[in-house]
Amino acid sequence: MKLKRHLLTAALTLFCLSAANAQLLRTTVEQGEIEGVEHEGFALYKGIPYAEAPVGNLRWKAPVSKKPWKGVFKADKWGDRPPQPIDPNQNGGELGMSEDCLYLSVETPAKSKNDKLPVFVMIHGGAFLTGSYSGTQESFVKEGIIYCSIEYRLGAFGFMAHPELSKESGKNISGNYGILDQVMALKWIHDNIAAFGGDPDKITIAGESAGGISVSILCASPLAKGLFRGAISESGSSFWPVGESRNGNTAMLTTKAAEAGGLLLQKKLKAKNLKQLRKVPAMDIVKNTAFESFWPNVDGYSITDDQYKLYEKGSYNDVNVIIGTNSDEGSMFSRPVSVSDYERRIHEIYGSWADQVLSLYPAKTEEETYFAQSDIFRDGSFAWGTYAWANLQSKTGKGKVYMYYFDQDSENTIVKSRKGGASHVAEMPFIYGYKFGSGKMTETEQHMEQIMSRYWINFTKTGNPNGDSLPFWTTYQEGKPTVMIMKEGLHLGPVQNQKQMDFFEKFFKEKRK
């Protein structure tokens, strides 16, 4: 009798443990049943197709929702990367490339569909030209957060405008297919995340670089209304004026202006028309696409207007945000030139404003031209847009703004700053635990990593980064020391490089006239 009781107790214990550790390895979404795999103790769905493959006649068209499938779809493999020249992302080298790339992933710690967990959606960067959605984030998932990552079309496939495409669209627009992909992926997550134990009302979108710019665009797009409750943009915004030339990252193009890039590519490929363009092999298109040739444009549909003006009017998706930049963002995108070439280029871009630029960013040696160009790129392409975003939303919105400035000169970085500081991407190891190079971090940096990752986790859970035992991060207020400075620890301080921010505010205001 005692033996039977022991066996029964053991069986019940195993049953309880099994139930406690149960994973949602199979669930049902709007397209049908789907099955994931076990990964680090969680359920991982690697490659969920949220749209039909944008191939053949669907190349350069808005994404089409994925049709229902028969049987059980096995999401046990990562989807292919979009066609691209390089891939700087983790795990990407293991993946193939194809236009059949519209996939997303879900990693969930939920034990039940009724758990209603918060959701973090990563939009990868890569200059709208490279990158991959593949990868997981156990540090977030262990904290009860569902981690999703989405893929979208890149380069010419995602952002080429063309007169024939505009005519074909029925709306007289083209390009921005990558943005439309992001919107459809977010809609799929919003509509289906409950099947993975998530709460559709607790979705936070996040991105770095082009991913951050995408987050900024989505925050102003009416197409994304109601799809997320919080946003995190690391080193990315989209507040430039609208113009006919991007000219050194000083404007967003109209669709009409962007169409010139599509015509140029057609000429390079010796295609007579759109029908022939759609038959050109994908890698031939990639080989003929220069860096930053194709970029989101103001089409009046997904991007309705100059984002600065939209925020002035309060016409945007008003959610809580974390936004910020790094102290040496531009170093990754700059190269030394002669002083005369540097000055000539400044005059070409800034015209009557050139003398002010040269006064703020002086250079008397070739090495100094590198530093000057790096700082101009940092401020004009990254920092000013974040500054404008913070000022505008804090005036016209109800959503809270948390602004940071990352300035830690760490060994754990992709590109070491030559003057001391934080280059592009440098904040990511401190938030997501990435390891670059030796991956070495000082004791102070390890503590910074614990605090910064906790800020991001708390924000995803509650819309507020603050929590017990953390340095208090107050909401941004213009002119007050409310920026979280991240250097050898964390403390609140004023906006950095204020004179440069003031210059770009005046410069871009003039360009808007």
PDB file of N, CA and C in Angstrom, residues 206-291:
ATOM      1  N   ALA A 206      10.185  48.146 -31.448  1.00  0.00           N
ATOM      2  CA  ALA A 206      11.529  48.661 -31.193  1.00  0.00           C
ATOM      3  C   ALA A 206      12.408  48.447 -32.408  1.00  0.00           C
ATOM      4  N   GLY A 207      13.421  49.291 -32.547  1.00  0.00           N
ATOM      5  CA  GLY A 207      14.360  49.143 -33.645  1.00  0.00           C
ATOM      6  C   GLY A 207      15.558  50.041 -33.453  1.00  0.00           C
ATOM      7  N   GLU A 208      16.633  49.697 -34.155  1.00  0.00           N
ATOM      8  CA  GLU A 208      17.870  50.477 -34.104  1.00  0.00           C
ATOM      9  C   GLU A 208      18.267  50.856 -35.518  1.00  0.00           C
ATOM     10  N   SER A 209      18.792  52.082 -35.694  1.00  0.00           N
ATOM     11  CA  SER A 209      19.229  52.579 -36.992  1.00  0.00           C
ATOM     12  C   SER A 209      18.037  52.606 -37.965  1.00  0.00           C
ATOM     13  N   ALA A 210      18.113  51.883 -39.091  1.00  0.00           N
ATOM     14  CA  ALA A 210      16.964  51.858 -39.996  1.00  0.00           C
ATOM     15  C   ALA A 210      15.734  51.275 -39.307  1.00  0.00           C
ATOM     16  N   GLY A 211      15.975  50.391 -38.339  1.00  0.00           N
ATOM     17  CA  GLY A 211      14.861  49.885 -37.541  1.00  0.00           C
ATOM     18  C   GLY A 211      14.261  50.983 -36.691  1.00  0.00           C
ATOM     19  N   GLY A 212      15.121  51.872 -36.146  1.00  0.00           N
ATOM     20  CA  GLY A 212      14.644  53.018 -35.376  1.00  0.00           C
ATOM     21  C   GLY A 212      13.911  54.021 -36.240  1.00  0.00           C
ATOM     22  N   ILE A 213      14.425  54.238 -37.457  1.00  0.00           N
ATOM     23  CA  ILE A 213      13.725  55.115 -38.405  1.00  0.00           C
ATOM     24  C   ILE A 213      12.350  54.529 -38.731  1.00  0.00           C
ATOM     25  N   SER A 214      12.305  53.207 -38.897  1.00  0.00           N
ATOM     26  CA  SER A 214      11.024  52.538 -39.161  1.00  0.00           C
ATOM     27  C   SER A 214      10.057  52.759 -38.009  1.00  0.00           C
ATOM     28  N   VAL A 215      10.549  52.644 -36.776  1.00  0.00           N
ATOM     29  CA  VAL A 215       9.704  52.877 -35.603  1.00  0.00           C
ATOM     30  C   VAL A 215       9.149  54.298 -35.639  1.00  0.00           C
ATOM     31  N   SER A 216      10.014  55.253 -35.981  1.00  0.00           N
ATOM     32  CA  SER A 216       9.594  56.645 -36.079  1.00  0.00           C
ATOM     33  C   SER A 216       8.499  56.805 -37.132  1.00  0.00           C
ATOM     34  N   ILE A 217       8.704  56.205 -38.297  1.00  0.00           N
ATOM     35  CA  ILE A 217       7.721  56.275 -39.375  1.00  0.00           C
ATOM     36  C   ILE A 217       6.396  55.662 -38.937  1.00  0.00           C
ATOM     37  N   LEU A 218       6.450  54.520 -38.278  1.00  0.00           N
ATOM     38  CA  LEU A 218       5.238  53.843 -37.831  1.00  0.00           C
ATOM     39  C   LEU A 218       4.496  54.652 -36.772  1.00  0.00           C
ATOM     40  N   CYS A 219       5.254  55.390 -35.970  1.00  0.00           N
ATOM     41  CA  CYS A 219       4.615  56.236 -34.956  1.00  0.00           C
ATOM     42  C   CYS A 219       3.803  57.372 -35.585  1.00  0.00           C
ATOM     43  N   ALA A 220       4.083  57.687 -36.840  1.00  0.00           N
ATOM     44  CA  ALA A 220       3.351  58.761 -37.524  1.00  0.00           C
ATOM     45  C   ALA A 220       2.410  58.241 -38.601  1.00  0.00           C
ATOM     46  N   SER A 221       2.412  56.943 -38.845  1.00  0.00           N
ATOM     47  CA  SER A 221       1.610  56.400 -39.941  1.00  0.00           C
ATOM     48  C   SER A 221       0.202  56.030 -39.481  1.00  0.00           C
ATOM     49  N   PRO A 222      -0.808  56.528 -40.173  1.00  0.00           N
ATOM     50  CA  PRO A 222      -2.186  56.137 -39.821  1.00  0.00           C
ATOM     51  C   PRO A 222      -2.440  54.652 -40.049  1.00  0.00           C
ATOM     52  N   LEU A 223      -1.627  54.027 -40.899  1.00  0.00           N
ATOM     53  CA  LEU A 223      -1.808  52.598 -41.159  1.00  0.00           C
ATOM     54  C   LEU A 223      -1.475  51.752 -39.937  1.00  0.00           C
ATOM     55  N   ALA A 224      -0.662  52.286 -39.028  1.00  0.00           N
ATOM     56  CA  ALA A 224      -0.226  51.533 -37.850  1.00  0.00           C
ATOM     57  C   ALA A 224      -1.014  51.899 -36.593  1.00  0.00           C
ATOM     58  N   LYS A 225      -2.043  52.706 -36.747  1.00  0.00           N
ATOM     59  CA  LYS A 225      -2.812  53.156 -35.593  1.00  0.00           C
ATOM     60  C   LYS A 225      -3.407  51.972 -34.829  1.00  0.00           C
ATOM     61  N   GLY A 226      -3.188  51.960 -33.522  1.00  0.00           N
ATOM     62  CA  GLY A 226      -3.754  50.931 -32.666  1.00  0.00           C
ATOM     63  C   GLY A 226      -3.007  49.621 -32.636  1.00  0.00           C
ATOM     64  N   LEU A 227      -1.889  49.524 -33.347  1.00  0.00           N
ATOM     65  CA  LEU A 227      -1.156  48.254 -33.425  1.00  0.00           C
ATOM     66  C   LEU A 227      -0.100  48.105 -32.335  1.00  0.00           C
ATOM     67  N   PHE A 228       0.202  49.175 -31.595  1.00  0.00           N
ATOM     68  CA  PHE A 228       1.193  49.087 -30.509  1.00  0.00           C
ATOM     69  C   PHE A 228       0.902  50.164 -29.477  1.00  0.00           C
ATOM     70  N   ARG A 229       1.384  49.944 -28.266  1.00  0.00           N
ATOM     71  CA  ARG A 229       1.134  50.911 -27.187  1.00  0.00           C
ATOM     72  C   ARG A 229       2.408  51.627 -26.736  1.00  0.00           C
ATOM     73  N   GLY A 230       3.570  51.169 -27.199  1.00  0.00           N
ATOM     74  CA  GLY A 230       4.828  51.805 -26.837  1.00  0.00           C
ATOM     75  C   GLY A 230       5.841  51.628 -27.956  1.00  0.00           C
ATOM     76  N   ALA A 231       6.852  52.509 -27.992  1.00  0.00           N
ATOM     77  CA  ALA A 231       7.847  52.460 -29.067  1.00  0.00           C
ATOM     78  C   ALA A 231       9.228  52.808 -28.516  1.00  0.00           C
ATOM     79  N   ILE A 232      10.232  52.099 -29.018  1.00  0.00           N
ATOM     80  CA  ILE A 232      11.626  52.352 -28.658  1.00  0.00           C
ATOM     81  C   ILE A 232      12.418  52.558 -29.937  1.00  0.00           C
ATOM     82  N   SER A 233      13.060  53.715 -30.055  1.00  0.00           N
ATOM     83  CA  SER A 233      13.876  54.003 -31.235  1.00  0.00           C
ATOM     84  C   SER A 233      15.298  54.314 -30.799  1.00  0.00           C
ATOM     85  N   GLU A 234      16.204  53.421 -31.139  1.00  0.00           N
ATOM     86  CA  GLU A 234      17.615  53.612 -30.855  1.00  0.00           C
ATOM     87  C   GLU A 234      18.299  54.118 -32.123  1.00  0.00           C
ATOM     88  N   SER A 235      18.838  55.314 -32.061  1.00  0.00           N
ATOM     89  CA  SER A 235      19.594  55.882 -33.183  1.00  0.00           C
ATOM     90  C   SER A 235      18.776  55.896 -34.474  1.00  0.00           C
ATOM     91  N   GLY A 236      17.591  56.470 -34.406  1.00  0.00           N
ATOM     92  CA  GLY A 236      16.773  56.536 -35.608  1.00  0.00           C
ATOM     93  C   GLY A 236      15.557  57.418 -35.428  1.00  0.00           C
ATOM     94  N   SER A 237      15.289  58.236 -36.435  1.00  0.00           N
ATOM     95  CA  SER A 237      14.078  59.063 -36.470  1.00  0.00           C
ATOM     96  C   SER A 237      13.854  59.479 -37.915  1.00  0.00           C
ATOM     97  N   SER A 238      12.720  60.117 -38.176  1.00  0.00           N
ATOM     98  CA  SER A 238      12.393  60.489 -39.558  1.00  0.00           C
ATOM     99  C   SER A 238      11.701  61.850 -39.593  1.00  0.00           C
ATOM    100  N   PHE A 239      12.414  62.888 -39.142  1.00  0.00           N
ATOM    101  CA  PHE A 239      11.832  64.222 -39.028  1.00  0.00           C
ATOM    102  C   PHE A 239      12.416  65.225 -40.026  1.00  0.00           C
ATOM    103  N   TRP A 240      13.113  64.729 -41.040  1.00  0.00           N
ATOM    104  CA  TRP A 240      13.674  65.630 -42.050  1.00  0.00           C
ATOM    105  C   TRP A 240      12.565  66.303 -42.866  1.00  0.00           C
ATOM    106  N   PRO A 241      12.849  67.474 -43.442  1.00  0.00           N
ATOM    107  CA  PRO A 241      11.888  68.101 -44.359  1.00  0.00           C
ATOM    108  C   PRO A 241      11.708  67.258 -45.617  1.00  0.00           C
ATOM    109  N   VAL A 242      10.662  67.544 -46.357  1.00  0.00           N
ATOM    110  CA  VAL A 242      10.415  66.863 -47.623  1.00  0.00           C
ATOM    111  C   VAL A 242      11.056  67.669 -48.741  1.00  0.00           C
ATOM    112  N   GLY A 243      11.794  67.001 -49.638  1.00  0.00           N
ATOM    113  CA  GLY A 243      12.469  67.708 -50.717  1.00  0.00           C
ATOM    114  C   GLY A 243      12.615  66.855 -51.957  1.00  0.00           C
ATOM    115  N   GLU A 244      13.307  67.406 -52.937  1.00  0.00           N
ATOM    116  CA  GLU A 244      13.520  66.720 -54.211  1.00  0.00           C
ATOM    117  C   GLU A 244      14.861  66.005 -54.274  1.00  0.00           C
ATOM    118  N   SER A 245      15.692  66.200 -53.235  1.00  0.00           N
ATOM    119  CA  SER A 245      16.991  65.523 -53.164  1.00  0.00           C
ATOM    120  C   SER A 245      17.333  65.270 -51.701  1.00  0.00           C
ATOM    121  N   ARG A 246      17.854  64.098 -51.397  1.00  0.00           N
ATOM    122  CA  ARG A 246      18.225  63.795 -50.011  1.00  0.00           C
ATOM    123  C   ARG A 246      19.488  64.562 -49.615  1.00  0.00           C
ATOM    124  N   ASN A 247      20.381  64.811 -50.549  1.00  0.00           N
ATOM    125  CA  ASN A 247      21.533  65.703 -50.394  1.00  0.00           C
ATOM    126  C   ASN A 247      22.169  65.659 -49.011  1.00  0.00           C
ATOM    127  N   GLY A 248      22.893  64.578 -48.739  1.00  0.00           N
ATOM    128  CA  GLY A 248      23.593  64.480 -47.468  1.00  0.00           C
ATOM    129  C   GLY A 248      22.670  64.274 -46.287  1.00  0.00           C
ATOM    130  N   ASN A 249      21.613  63.480 -46.472  1.00  0.00           N
ATOM    131  CA  ASN A 249      20.658  63.194 -45.395  1.00  0.00           C
ATOM    132  C   ASN A 249      20.003  64.461 -44.847  1.00  0.00           C
ATOM    133  N   THR A 250      19.563  65.331 -45.719  1.00  0.00           N
ATOM    134  CA  THR A 250      18.913  66.560 -45.263  1.00  0.00           C
ATOM    135  C   THR A 250      17.456  66.637 -45.705  1.00  0.00           C
ATOM    136  N   ALA A 251      16.925  65.568 -46.288  1.00  0.00           N
ATOM    137  CA  ALA A 251      15.523  65.608 -46.728  1.00  0.00           C
ATOM    138  C   ALA A 251      14.982  64.198 -46.951  1.00  0.00           C
ATOM    139  N   MET A 252      13.650  64.086 -46.880  1.00  0.00           N
ATOM    140  CA  MET A 252      12.919  62.899 -47.314  1.00  0.00           C
ATOM    141  C   MET A 252      12.359  63.207 -48.696  1.00  0.00           C
ATOM    142  N   LEU A 253      12.439  62.262 -49.613  1.00  0.00           N
ATOM    143  CA  LEU A 253      11.976  62.507 -50.971  1.00  0.00           C
ATOM    144  C   LEU A 253      10.468  62.357 -51.108  1.00  0.00           C
ATOM    145  N   THR A 254       9.904  63.120 -52.031  1.00  0.00           N
ATOM    146  CA  THR A 254       8.546  62.864 -52.485  1.00  0.00           C
ATOM    147  C   THR A 254       8.574  61.615 -53.361  1.00  0.00           C
ATOM    148  N   THR A 255       7.412  61.017 -53.578  1.00  0.00           N
ATOM    149  CA  THR A 255       7.361  59.853 -54.469  1.00  0.00           C
ATOM    150  C   THR A 255       7.859  60.225 -55.859  1.00  0.00           C
ATOM    151  N   LYS A 256       7.452  61.396 -56.346  1.00  0.00           N
ATOM    152  CA  LYS A 256       7.857  61.837 -57.682  1.00  0.00           C
ATOM    153  C   LYS A 256       9.371  61.914 -57.796  1.00  0.00           C
ATOM    154  N   ALA A 257      10.020  62.477 -56.780  1.00  0.00           N
ATOM    155  CA  ALA A 257      11.481  62.579 -56.803  1.00  0.00           C
ATOM    156  C   ALA A 257      12.121  61.196 -56.679  1.00  0.00           C
ATOM    157  N   ALA A 258      11.525  60.335 -55.874  1.00  0.00           N
ATOM    158  CA  ALA A 258      12.076  58.993 -55.677  1.00  0.00           C
ATOM    159  C   ALA A 258      11.981  58.137 -56.938  1.00  0.00           C
ATOM    160  N   GLU A 259      11.013  58.445 -57.796  1.00  0.00           N
ATOM    161  CA  GLU A 259      10.849  57.676 -59.030  1.00  0.00           C
ATOM    162  C   GLU A 259      12.079  57.754 -59.926  1.00  0.00           C
ATOM    163  N   ALA A 260      12.854  58.814 -59.799  1.00  0.00           N
ATOM    164  CA  ALA A 260      14.067  58.951 -60.618  1.00  0.00           C
ATOM    165  C   ALA A 260      15.046  57.810 -60.338  1.00  0.00           C
ATOM    166  N   GLY A 261      15.087  57.357 -59.083  1.00  0.00           N
ATOM    167  CA  GLY A 261      15.967  56.243 -58.743  1.00  0.00           C
ATOM    168  C   GLY A 261      15.547  54.956 -59.412  1.00  0.00           C
ATOM    169  N   GLY A 262      14.231  54.754 -59.528  1.00  0.00           N
ATOM    170  CA  GLY A 262      13.729  53.569 -60.212  1.00  0.00           C
ATOM    171  C   GLY A 262      14.036  53.588 -61.697  1.00  0.00           C
ATOM    172  N   LEU A 263      13.917  54.758 -62.308  1.00  0.00           N
ATOM    173  CA  LEU A 263      14.245  54.896 -63.731  1.00  0.00           C
ATOM    174  C   LEU A 263      15.723  54.668 -63.983  1.00  0.00           C
ATOM    175  N   LEU A 264      16.563  55.131 -63.047  1.00  0.00           N
ATOM    176  CA  LEU A 264      18.004  54.933 -63.179  1.00  0.00           C
ATOM    177  C   LEU A 264      18.357  53.452 -63.092  1.00  0.00           C
ATOM    178  N   LEU A 265      17.737  52.735 -62.160  1.00  0.00           N
ATOM    179  CA  LEU A 265      17.985  51.299 -62.054  1.00  0.00           C
ATOM    180  C   LEU A 265      17.521  50.577 -63.307  1.00  0.00           C
ATOM    181  N   GLN A 266      16.380  50.958 -63.837  1.00  0.00           N
ATOM    182  CA  GLN A 266      15.877  50.353 -65.077  1.00  0.00           C
ATOM    183  C   GLN A 266      16.885  50.527 -66.208  1.00  0.00           C
ATOM    184  N   LYS A 267      17.457  51.725 -66.284  1.00  0.00           N
ATOM    185  CA  LYS A 267      18.447  52.005 -67.322  1.00  0.00           C
ATOM    186  C   LYS A 267      19.689  51.145 -67.137  1.00  0.00           C
ATOM    187  N   LYS A 268      20.162  51.018 -65.886  1.00  0.00           N
ATOM    188  CA  LYS A 268      21.338  50.188 -65.602  1.00  0.00           C
ATOM    189  C   LYS A 268      21.107  48.742 -66.011  1.00  0.00           C
ATOM    190  N   LEU A 269      19.897  48.262 -65.774  1.00  0.00           N
ATOM    191  CA  LEU A 269      19.575  46.867 -66.058  1.00  0.00           C
ATOM    192  C   LEU A 269      19.142  46.645 -67.503  1.00  0.00           C
ATOM    193  N   LYS A 270      19.064  47.734 -68.273  1.00  0.00           N
ATOM    194  CA  LYS A 270      18.700  47.673 -69.689  1.00  0.00           C
ATOM    195  C   LYS A 270      17.344  47.005 -69.895  1.00  0.00           C
ATOM    196  N   ALA A 271      16.427  47.314 -68.987  1.00  0.00           N
ATOM    197  CA  ALA A 271      15.059  46.799 -69.113  1.00  0.00           C
ATOM    198  C   ALA A 271      14.195  47.848 -69.797  1.00  0.00           C
ATOM    199  N   LYS A 272      13.341  47.410 -70.692  1.00  0.00           N
ATOM    200  CA  LYS A 272      12.523  48.342 -71.461  1.00  0.00           C
ATOM    201  C   LYS A 272      11.327  48.866 -70.662  1.00  0.00           C
ATOM    202  N   ASN A 273      10.826  48.040 -69.743  1.00  0.00           N
ATOM    203  CA  ASN A 273       9.623  48.425 -69.023  1.00  0.00           C
ATOM    204  C   ASN A 273       9.516  47.650 -67.707  1.00  0.00           C
ATOM    205  N   LEU A 274       8.438  47.881 -66.986  1.00  0.00           N
ATOM    206  CA  LEU A 274       8.225  47.232 -65.692  1.00  0.00           C
ATOM    207  C   LEU A 274       8.103  45.717 -65.838  1.00  0.00           C
ATOM    208  N   LYS A 275       7.462  45.280 -66.898  1.00  0.00           N
ATOM    209  CA  LYS A 275       7.305  43.847 -67.123  1.00  0.00           C
ATOM    210  C   LYS A 275       8.671  43.161 -67.191  1.00  0.00           C
ATOM    211  N   GLN A 276       9.610  43.781 -67.904  1.00  0.00           N
ATOM    212  CA  GLN A 276      10.956  43.208 -67.989  1.00  0.00           C
ATOM    213  C   GLN A 276      11.692  43.322 -66.650  1.00  0.00           C
ATOM    214  N   LEU A 277      11.482  44.436 -65.931  1.00  0.00           N
ATOM    215  CA  LEU A 277      12.122  44.606 -64.619  1.00  0.00           C
ATOM    216  C   LEU A 277      11.726  43.498 -63.657  1.00  0.00           C
ATOM    217  N   ARG A 278      10.490  43.082 -63.734  1.00  0.00           N
ATOM    218  CA  ARG A 278      10.004  42.034 -62.823  1.00  0.00           C
ATOM    219  C   ARG A 278      10.612  40.671 -63.134  1.00  0.00           C
ATOM    220  N   LYS A 279      11.223  40.550 -64.283  1.00  0.00           N
ATOM    221  CA  LYS A 279      11.839  39.273 -64.663  1.00  0.00           C
ATOM    222  C   LYS A 279      13.345  39.260 -64.434  1.00  0.00           C
ATOM    223  N   VAL A 280      13.922  40.396 -64.062  1.00  0.00           N
ATOM    224  CA  VAL A 280      15.368  40.460 -63.814  1.00  0.00           C
ATOM    225  C   VAL A 280      15.702  39.635 -62.573  1.00  0.00           C
ATOM    226  N   PRO A 281      16.736  38.766 -62.626  1.00  0.00           N
ATOM    227  CA  PRO A 281      17.129  37.996 -61.444  1.00  0.00           C
ATOM    228  C   PRO A 281      17.417  38.907 -60.251  1.00  0.00           C
ATOM    229  N   ALA A 282      17.019  38.447 -59.082  1.00  0.00           N
ATOM    230  CA  ALA A 282      17.125  39.265 -57.867  1.00  0.00           C
ATOM    231  C   ALA A 282      18.538  39.772 -57.622  1.00  0.00           C
ATOM    232  N   MET A 283      19.532  38.902 -57.765  1.00  0.00           N
ATOM    233  CA  MET A 283      20.902  39.317 -57.437  1.00  0.00           C
ATOM    234  C   MET A 283      21.462  40.301 -58.459  1.00  0.00           C
ATOM    235  N   ASP A 284      20.931  40.315 -59.672  1.00  0.00           N
ATOM    236  CA  ASP A 284      21.337  41.343 -60.635  1.00  0.00           C
ATOM    237  C   ASP A 284      20.861  42.716 -60.168  1.00  0.00           C
ATOM    238  N   ILE A 285      19.684  42.738 -59.578  1.00  0.00           N
ATOM    239  CA  ILE A 285      19.169  43.996 -59.020  1.00  0.00           C
ATOM    240  C   ILE A 285      20.023  44.428 -57.831  1.00  0.00           C
ATOM    241  N   VAL A 286      20.366  43.472 -56.966  1.00  0.00           N
ATOM    242  CA  VAL A 286      21.200  43.779 -55.795  1.00  0.00           C
ATOM    243  C   VAL A 286      22.549  44.352 -56.227  1.00  0.00           C
ATOM    244  N   LYS A 287      23.174  43.738 -57.227  1.00  0.00           N
ATOM    245  CA  LYS A 287      24.504  44.166 -57.677  1.00  0.00           C
ATOM    246  C   LYS A 287      24.498  45.570 -58.279  1.00  0.00           C
ATOM    247  N   ASN A 288      23.337  46.007 -58.712  1.00  0.00           N
ATOM    248  CA  ASN A 288      23.233  47.334 -59.325  1.00  0.00           C
ATOM    249  C   ASN A 288      22.604  48.376 -58.400  1.00  0.00           C
ATOM    250  N   THR A 289      22.516  48.028 -57.110  1.00  0.00           N
ATOM    251  CA  THR A 289      21.938  48.939 -56.131  1.00  0.00           C
ATOM    252  C   THR A 289      23.039  49.490 -55.232  1.00  0.00           C
ATOM    253  N   ALA A 290      23.269  50.789 -55.309  1.00  0.00           N
ATOM    254  CA  ALA A 290      24.279  51.431 -54.474  1.00  0.00           C
ATOM    255  C   ALA A 290      23.725  51.683 -53.080  1.00  0.00           C
ATOM    256  N   PHE A 291      24.636  51.897 -52.117  1.00  0.00           N
ATOM    257  CA  PHE A 291      24.259  52.159 -50.728  1.00  0.00           C
ATOM    258  C   PHE A 291      23.335  53.374 -50.651  1.00  0.00           C
TER     259      PHE A 291
END
